[in-house]
């Protein structure tokens, strides 16, 4: 598998193992990313769900904020899920004063838009580009309140609640695709590696 693309998983906090397991079903090499040197080695990146404030603080402490901004701005395919969506957004609602985001996605995102952990739910979603519904898991999920002109909406709940978007090389979901047996969202990321090259 030496010629396979290498996909990084930002391994500071959150669902790192679950994303790595899902990516391995896509025939790619998986690289945990905790440093700028490791980030330089990957062709694409997953920013996992977890605690968005913690992920931002740890990325800042490890000197990863600017390297992440630069790699994503230069076209590196990136998937952010749940907390990863929050971390990618350029504007946040209901965030803590010390919340850090990298501003790679032209979107306004509300943290914990669906309530607390006990309000978690699952729902089948129609996702643009997928032939059949995707069973999505929402846990303390954010919501995309508004998108810029360059952002494509790929999935909504009840026709108006935006839960999946794409902007150029950035793909982001409010749900946790790594917690299902369905690798199609991860495949969308992996296929975009070849589109960007």
PDB file of C-alpha atoms in Angstrom:
ATOM      1  CA  UNK A   1       0.000   0.000   0.000  1.00  0.00           C
ATOM      2  CA  UNK A   2       3.007   2.271  -0.458  1.00  0.00           C
ATOM      3  CA  UNK A   3       1.343   4.174  -3.322  1.00  0.00           C
ATOM      4  CA  UNK A   4      -1.894   4.680  -1.400  1.00  0.00           C
ATOM      5  CA  UNK A   5      -2.815   8.193  -0.319  1.00  0.00           C
ATOM      6  CA  UNK A   6      -1.960   9.053   3.266  1.00  0.00           C
ATOM      7  CA  UNK A   7      -4.859  10.520   5.219  1.00  0.00           C
ATOM      8  CA  UNK A   8      -4.206  12.170   8.561  1.00  0.00           C
ATOM      9  CA  UNK A   9      -6.525  12.214  11.551  1.00  0.00           C
ATOM     10  CA  UNK A  10      -5.997  15.165  13.864  1.00  0.00           C
ATOM     11  CA  UNK A  11      -5.169  13.183  17.000  1.00  0.00           C
ATOM     12  CA  UNK A  12      -5.440  15.781  19.740  1.00  0.00           C
ATOM     13  CA  UNK A  13      -8.804  14.713  21.185  1.00  0.00           C
ATOM     14  CA  UNK A  14     -12.027  13.032  20.064  1.00  0.00           C
ATOM     15  CA  UNK A  15     -13.021  10.125  17.811  1.00  0.00           C
ATOM     16  CA  UNK A  16      -9.546   9.470  16.420  1.00  0.00           C
ATOM     17  CA  UNK A  17      -9.621   5.649  16.477  1.00  0.00           C
ATOM     18  CA  UNK A  18     -13.101   5.510  14.960  1.00  0.00           C
ATOM     19  CA  UNK A  19     -12.069   7.683  12.001  1.00  0.00           C
ATOM     20  CA  UNK A  20      -8.849   5.709  11.513  1.00  0.00           C
ATOM     21  CA  UNK A  21     -10.830   2.460  11.412  1.00  0.00           C
ATOM     22  CA  UNK A  22     -13.263   3.871   8.840  1.00  0.00           C
ATOM     23  CA  UNK A  23     -10.468   5.298   6.670  1.00  0.00           C
ATOM     24  CA  UNK A  24      -8.732   1.914   6.517  1.00  0.00           C
ATOM     25  CA  UNK A  25     -11.827   0.554   4.742  1.00  0.00           C
ATOM     26  CA  UNK A  26     -11.133   3.143   2.008  1.00  0.00           C
ATOM     27  CA  UNK A  27      -7.720   1.636   1.132  1.00  0.00           C
ATOM     28  CA  UNK A  28      -5.636   4.558   2.347  1.00  0.00           C
ATOM     29  CA  UNK A  29      -2.766   4.816   4.796  1.00  0.00           C
ATOM     30  CA  UNK A  30      -3.724   6.482   8.065  1.00  0.00           C
ATOM     31  CA  UNK A  31      -1.423   8.919   9.865  1.00  0.00           C
ATOM     32  CA  UNK A  32      -2.226  10.321  13.326  1.00  0.00           C
ATOM     33  CA  UNK A  33      -1.447  14.056  13.276  1.00  0.00           C
ATOM     34  CA  UNK A  34      -0.284  15.767  16.460  1.00  0.00           C
ATOM     35  CA  UNK A  35       2.489  17.978  15.079  1.00  0.00           C
ATOM     36  CA  UNK A  36       3.171  20.244  12.105  1.00  0.00           C
ATOM     37  CA  UNK A  37       5.786  17.745  10.865  1.00  0.00           C
ATOM     38  CA  UNK A  38       3.169  14.975  10.784  1.00  0.00           C
ATOM     39  CA  UNK A  39       0.688  17.294   9.055  1.00  0.00           C
ATOM     40  CA  UNK A  40       3.242  17.888   6.290  1.00  0.00           C
ATOM     41  CA  UNK A  41       3.245  14.151   5.505  1.00  0.00           C
ATOM     42  CA  UNK A  42      -0.449  13.731   4.677  1.00  0.00           C
ATOM     43  CA  UNK A  43      -2.476  14.141   1.479  1.00  0.00           C
ATOM     44  CA  UNK A  44      -5.757  14.806   3.301  1.00  0.00           C
ATOM     45  CA  UNK A  45      -6.985  15.332   6.849  1.00  0.00           C
ATOM     46  CA  UNK A  46      -9.897  14.423   9.091  1.00  0.00           C
ATOM     47  CA  UNK A  47     -10.715  16.695  12.030  1.00  0.00           C
ATOM     48  CA  UNK A  48     -12.797  14.473  14.308  1.00  0.00           C
ATOM     49  CA  UNK A  49     -15.710  15.017  16.621  1.00  0.00           C
ATOM     50  CA  UNK A  50     -14.964  15.547  20.288  1.00  0.00           C
ATOM     51  CA  UNK A  51     -14.816  18.723  22.354  1.00  0.00           C
ATOM     52  CA  UNK A  52     -14.263  21.655  20.001  1.00  0.00           C
ATOM     53  CA  UNK A  53     -12.871  24.015  22.645  1.00  0.00           C
ATOM     54  CA  UNK A  54     -10.314  21.417  23.755  1.00  0.00           C
ATOM     55  CA  UNK A  55      -9.301  20.612  20.177  1.00  0.00           C
ATOM     56  CA  UNK A  56      -8.728  24.317  19.492  1.00  0.00           C
ATOM     57  CA  UNK A  57      -6.713  24.864  22.669  1.00  0.00           C
ATOM     58  CA  UNK A  58      -4.523  21.804  22.040  1.00  0.00           C
ATOM     59  CA  UNK A  59      -3.960  22.764  18.381  1.00  0.00           C
ATOM     60  CA  UNK A  60      -2.859  26.211  19.548  1.00  0.00           C
ATOM     61  CA  UNK A  61      -0.540  24.744  22.201  1.00  0.00           C
ATOM     62  CA  UNK A  62       1.059  22.374  19.658  1.00  0.00           C
ATOM     63  CA  UNK A  63       1.641  25.179  17.131  1.00  0.00           C
ATOM     64  CA  UNK A  64      -0.793  23.646  14.629  1.00  0.00           C
ATOM     65  CA  UNK A  65      -3.197  26.515  13.971  1.00  0.00           C
ATOM     66  CA  UNK A  66      -1.226  28.288  11.254  1.00  0.00           C
ATOM     67  CA  UNK A  67       0.050  25.063   9.607  1.00  0.00           C
ATOM     68  CA  UNK A  68      -3.554  23.828   9.457  1.00  0.00           C
ATOM     69  CA  UNK A  69      -4.763  27.099   7.970  1.00  0.00           C
ATOM     70  CA  UNK A  70      -1.967  27.074   5.390  1.00  0.00           C
ATOM     71  CA  UNK A  71      -2.413  23.445   4.305  1.00  0.00           C
ATOM     72  CA  UNK A  72      -6.185  23.760   3.988  1.00  0.00           C
ATOM     73  CA  UNK A  73      -5.907  27.091   2.136  1.00  0.00           C
ATOM     74  CA  UNK A  74      -3.441  25.470  -0.256  1.00  0.00           C
ATOM     75  CA  UNK A  75      -6.052  22.839  -1.208  1.00  0.00           C
ATOM     76  CA  UNK A  76      -5.520  19.870   1.117  1.00  0.00           C
ATOM     77  CA  UNK A  77      -8.781  17.850   1.184  1.00  0.00           C
ATOM     78  CA  UNK A  78     -10.212  18.115   4.694  1.00  0.00           C
ATOM     79  CA  UNK A  79     -13.183  16.527   6.441  1.00  0.00           C
ATOM     80  CA  UNK A  80     -14.460  18.002   9.695  1.00  0.00           C
ATOM     81  CA  UNK A  81     -17.121  16.131  11.680  1.00  0.00           C
ATOM     82  CA  UNK A  82     -19.170  17.624  14.526  1.00  0.00           C
ATOM     83  CA  UNK A  83     -16.482  19.408  16.592  1.00  0.00           C
ATOM     84  CA  UNK A  84     -14.385  19.412  13.417  1.00  0.00           C
ATOM     85  CA  UNK A  85     -17.110  21.445  11.692  1.00  0.00           C
ATOM     86  CA  UNK A  86     -17.004  23.963  14.548  1.00  0.00           C
ATOM     87  CA  UNK A  87     -13.203  24.128  14.401  1.00  0.00           C
ATOM     88  CA  UNK A  88     -13.279  24.803  10.638  1.00  0.00           C
ATOM     89  CA  UNK A  89     -15.937  27.556  10.658  1.00  0.00           C
ATOM     90  CA  UNK A  90     -15.123  31.232  10.371  1.00  0.00           C
ATOM     91  CA  UNK A  91     -17.946  32.369  12.685  1.00  0.00           C
ATOM     92  CA  UNK A  92     -19.454  30.704  15.770  1.00  0.00           C
ATOM     93  CA  UNK A  93     -22.630  31.216  17.776  1.00  0.00           C
ATOM     94  CA  UNK A  94     -22.959  30.197  21.440  1.00  0.00           C
ATOM     95  CA  UNK A  95     -19.250  29.512  21.720  1.00  0.00           C
ATOM     96  CA  UNK A  96     -17.042  30.080  24.746  1.00  0.00           C
ATOM     97  CA  UNK A  97     -14.979  33.300  24.769  1.00  0.00           C
ATOM     98  CA  UNK A  98     -11.769  31.253  24.443  1.00  0.00           C
ATOM     99  CA  UNK A  99     -13.059  29.157  21.526  1.00  0.00           C
ATOM    100  CA  UNK A 100     -10.515  28.863  18.696  1.00  0.00           C
ATOM    101  CA  UNK A 101     -11.464  28.171  15.087  1.00  0.00           C
ATOM    102  CA  UNK A 102      -9.313  28.210  11.979  1.00  0.00           C
ATOM    103  CA  UNK A 103     -11.737  29.991   9.650  1.00  0.00           C
ATOM    104  CA  UNK A 104     -11.346  27.636   6.688  1.00  0.00           C
ATOM    105  CA  UNK A 105     -15.088  27.341   6.040  1.00  0.00           C
ATOM    106  CA  UNK A 106     -17.263  30.332   5.130  1.00  0.00           C
ATOM    107  CA  UNK A 107     -20.095  29.422   7.475  1.00  0.00           C
ATOM    108  CA  UNK A 108     -21.794  30.480  10.681  1.00  0.00           C
ATOM    109  CA  UNK A 109     -22.044  27.477  13.021  1.00  0.00           C
ATOM    110  CA  UNK A 110     -24.015  27.129  16.255  1.00  0.00           C
ATOM    111  CA  UNK A 111     -22.491  24.844  18.886  1.00  0.00           C
ATOM    112  CA  UNK A 112     -24.713  22.221  20.573  1.00  0.00           C
ATOM    113  CA  UNK A 113     -27.658  23.337  18.437  1.00  0.00           C
ATOM    114  CA  UNK A 114     -29.719  20.225  19.211  1.00  0.00           C
ATOM    115  CA  UNK A 115     -29.242  20.195  22.977  1.00  0.00           C
ATOM    116  CA  UNK A 116     -27.306  18.064  25.421  1.00  0.00           C
ATOM    117  CA  UNK A 117     -25.948  14.511  25.190  1.00  0.00           C
ATOM    118  CA  UNK A 118     -29.343  13.078  26.176  1.00  0.00           C
ATOM    119  CA  UNK A 119     -30.863  14.781  23.129  1.00  0.00           C
ATOM    120  CA  UNK A 120     -28.664  12.816  20.721  1.00  0.00           C
ATOM    121  CA  UNK A 121     -30.497  11.145  17.843  1.00  0.00           C
ATOM    122  CA  UNK A 122     -30.087   9.233  14.584  1.00  0.00           C
ATOM    123  CA  UNK A 123     -31.710   9.938  11.247  1.00  0.00           C
ATOM    124  CA  UNK A 124     -31.455   8.853   7.630  1.00  0.00           C
ATOM    125  CA  UNK A 125     -30.211  11.705   5.438  1.00  0.00           C
ATOM    126  CA  UNK A 126     -30.376  12.351   1.739  1.00  0.00           C
ATOM    127  CA  UNK A 127     -26.846  13.491   0.869  1.00  0.00           C
ATOM    128  CA  UNK A 128     -26.131  15.065  -2.489  1.00  0.00           C
ATOM    129  CA  UNK A 129     -23.947  12.691  -4.506  1.00  0.00           C
ATOM    130  CA  UNK A 130     -24.975   9.524  -2.635  1.00  0.00           C
ATOM    131  CA  UNK A 131     -27.476   7.194  -4.280  1.00  0.00           C
ATOM    132  CA  UNK A 132     -29.139   5.997  -1.073  1.00  0.00           C
ATOM    133  CA  UNK A 133     -29.755   7.602   2.345  1.00  0.00           C
ATOM    134  CA  UNK A 134     -26.964   7.799   4.911  1.00  0.00           C
ATOM    135  CA  UNK A 135     -27.794   6.833   8.501  1.00  0.00           C
ATOM    136  CA  UNK A 136     -26.443   9.788  10.473  1.00  0.00           C
ATOM    137  CA  UNK A 137     -25.623   9.907  14.198  1.00  0.00           C
ATOM    138  CA  UNK A 138     -26.027  13.296  15.904  1.00  0.00           C
ATOM    139  CA  UNK A 139     -24.395  13.748  19.342  1.00  0.00           C
ATOM    140  CA  UNK A 140     -24.466  17.243  20.903  1.00  0.00           C
ATOM    141  CA  UNK A 141     -24.461  18.298  17.279  1.00  0.00           C
ATOM    142  CA  UNK A 142     -23.746  21.744  15.863  1.00  0.00           C
ATOM    143  CA  UNK A 143     -25.810  23.292  13.093  1.00  0.00           C
ATOM    144  CA  UNK A 144     -24.790  25.420  10.123  1.00  0.00           C
ATOM    145  CA  UNK A 145     -26.899  28.571  10.455  1.00  0.00           C
ATOM    146  CA  UNK A 146     -25.630  30.384   7.365  1.00  0.00           C
ATOM    147  CA  UNK A 147     -23.227  29.748   4.491  1.00  0.00           C
ATOM    148  CA  UNK A 148     -21.279  31.965   2.118  1.00  0.00           C
ATOM    149  CA  UNK A 149     -21.809  31.948  -1.645  1.00  0.00           C
ATOM    150  CA  UNK A 150     -18.979  29.491  -2.258  1.00  0.00           C
ATOM    151  CA  UNK A 151     -20.381  26.875   0.144  1.00  0.00           C
ATOM    152  CA  UNK A 152     -22.503  24.042  -1.246  1.00  0.00           C
ATOM    153  CA  UNK A 153     -25.175  22.550   1.010  1.00  0.00           C
ATOM    154  CA  UNK A 154     -25.078  18.742   0.727  1.00  0.00           C
ATOM    155  CA  UNK A 155     -27.627  17.686   3.359  1.00  0.00           C
ATOM    156  CA  UNK A 156     -30.340  19.191   5.548  1.00  0.00           C
ATOM    157  CA  UNK A 157     -32.750  18.093   8.255  1.00  0.00           C
ATOM    158  CA  UNK A 158     -36.389  19.076   7.701  1.00  0.00           C
ATOM    159  CA  UNK A 159     -35.356  20.968   4.542  1.00  0.00           C
ATOM    160  CA  UNK A 160     -33.868  23.958   6.375  1.00  0.00           C
ATOM    161  CA  UNK A 161     -31.395  22.732   9.020  1.00  0.00           C
ATOM    162  CA  UNK A 162     -28.005  22.491   7.285  1.00  0.00           C
ATOM    163  CA  UNK A 163     -25.962  19.511   8.503  1.00  0.00           C
ATOM    164  CA  UNK A 164     -23.444  18.866   5.708  1.00  0.00           C
ATOM    165  CA  UNK A 165     -21.565  21.299   3.478  1.00  0.00           C
ATOM    166  CA  UNK A 166     -18.678  21.494   1.041  1.00  0.00           C
ATOM    167  CA  UNK A 167     -16.489  24.443   0.115  1.00  0.00           C
ATOM    168  CA  UNK A 168     -13.824  23.595  -2.466  1.00  0.00           C
ATOM    169  CA  UNK A 169     -11.531  21.108  -0.686  1.00  0.00           C
ATOM    170  CA  UNK A 170     -13.358  21.288   2.678  1.00  0.00           C
ATOM    171  CA  UNK A 171     -16.133  18.830   3.564  1.00  0.00           C
ATOM    172  CA  UNK A 172     -17.926  19.167   6.902  1.00  0.00           C
ATOM    173  CA  UNK A 173     -20.724  17.376   8.737  1.00  0.00           C
ATOM    174  CA  UNK A 174     -22.693  18.094  11.905  1.00  0.00           C
ATOM    175  CA  UNK A 175     -23.005  14.339  12.439  1.00  0.00           C
ATOM    176  CA  UNK A 176     -20.592  11.482  13.141  1.00  0.00           C
ATOM    177  CA  UNK A 177     -20.092   9.324  10.004  1.00  0.00           C
ATOM    178  CA  UNK A 178     -17.332   7.403  11.803  1.00  0.00           C
ATOM    179  CA  UNK A 179     -19.895   5.867  14.189  1.00  0.00           C
ATOM    180  CA  UNK A 180     -21.702   3.962  11.440  1.00  0.00           C
ATOM    181  CA  UNK A 181     -20.732   1.027   9.248  1.00  0.00           C
ATOM    182  CA  UNK A 182     -21.043   3.254   6.172  1.00  0.00           C
ATOM    183  CA  UNK A 183     -17.779   4.649   4.769  1.00  0.00           C
ATOM    184  CA  UNK A 184     -19.281   6.762   1.968  1.00  0.00           C
ATOM    185  CA  UNK A 185     -18.579  10.166   3.581  1.00  0.00           C
ATOM    186  CA  UNK A 186     -14.963   9.106   4.127  1.00  0.00           C
ATOM    187  CA  UNK A 187     -14.860   7.896   0.519  1.00  0.00           C
ATOM    188  CA  UNK A 188     -15.955  11.375  -0.592  1.00  0.00           C
ATOM    189  CA  UNK A 189     -12.885  12.770   1.170  1.00  0.00           C
ATOM    190  CA  UNK A 190     -10.551  10.146  -0.258  1.00  0.00           C
ATOM    191  CA  UNK A 191     -11.859  10.625  -3.806  1.00  0.00           C
ATOM    192  CA  UNK A 192     -11.221  14.353  -3.531  1.00  0.00           C
ATOM    193  CA  UNK A 193      -7.509  13.659  -3.054  1.00  0.00           C
ATOM    194  CA  UNK A 194      -7.292  12.633  -6.693  1.00  0.00           C
ATOM    195  CA  UNK A 195      -9.478  15.577  -7.797  1.00  0.00           C
ATOM    196  CA  UNK A 196      -7.081  18.024  -6.109  1.00  0.00           C
ATOM    197  CA  UNK A 197      -3.943  16.469  -7.621  1.00  0.00           C
TER     198      UNK A 197
END
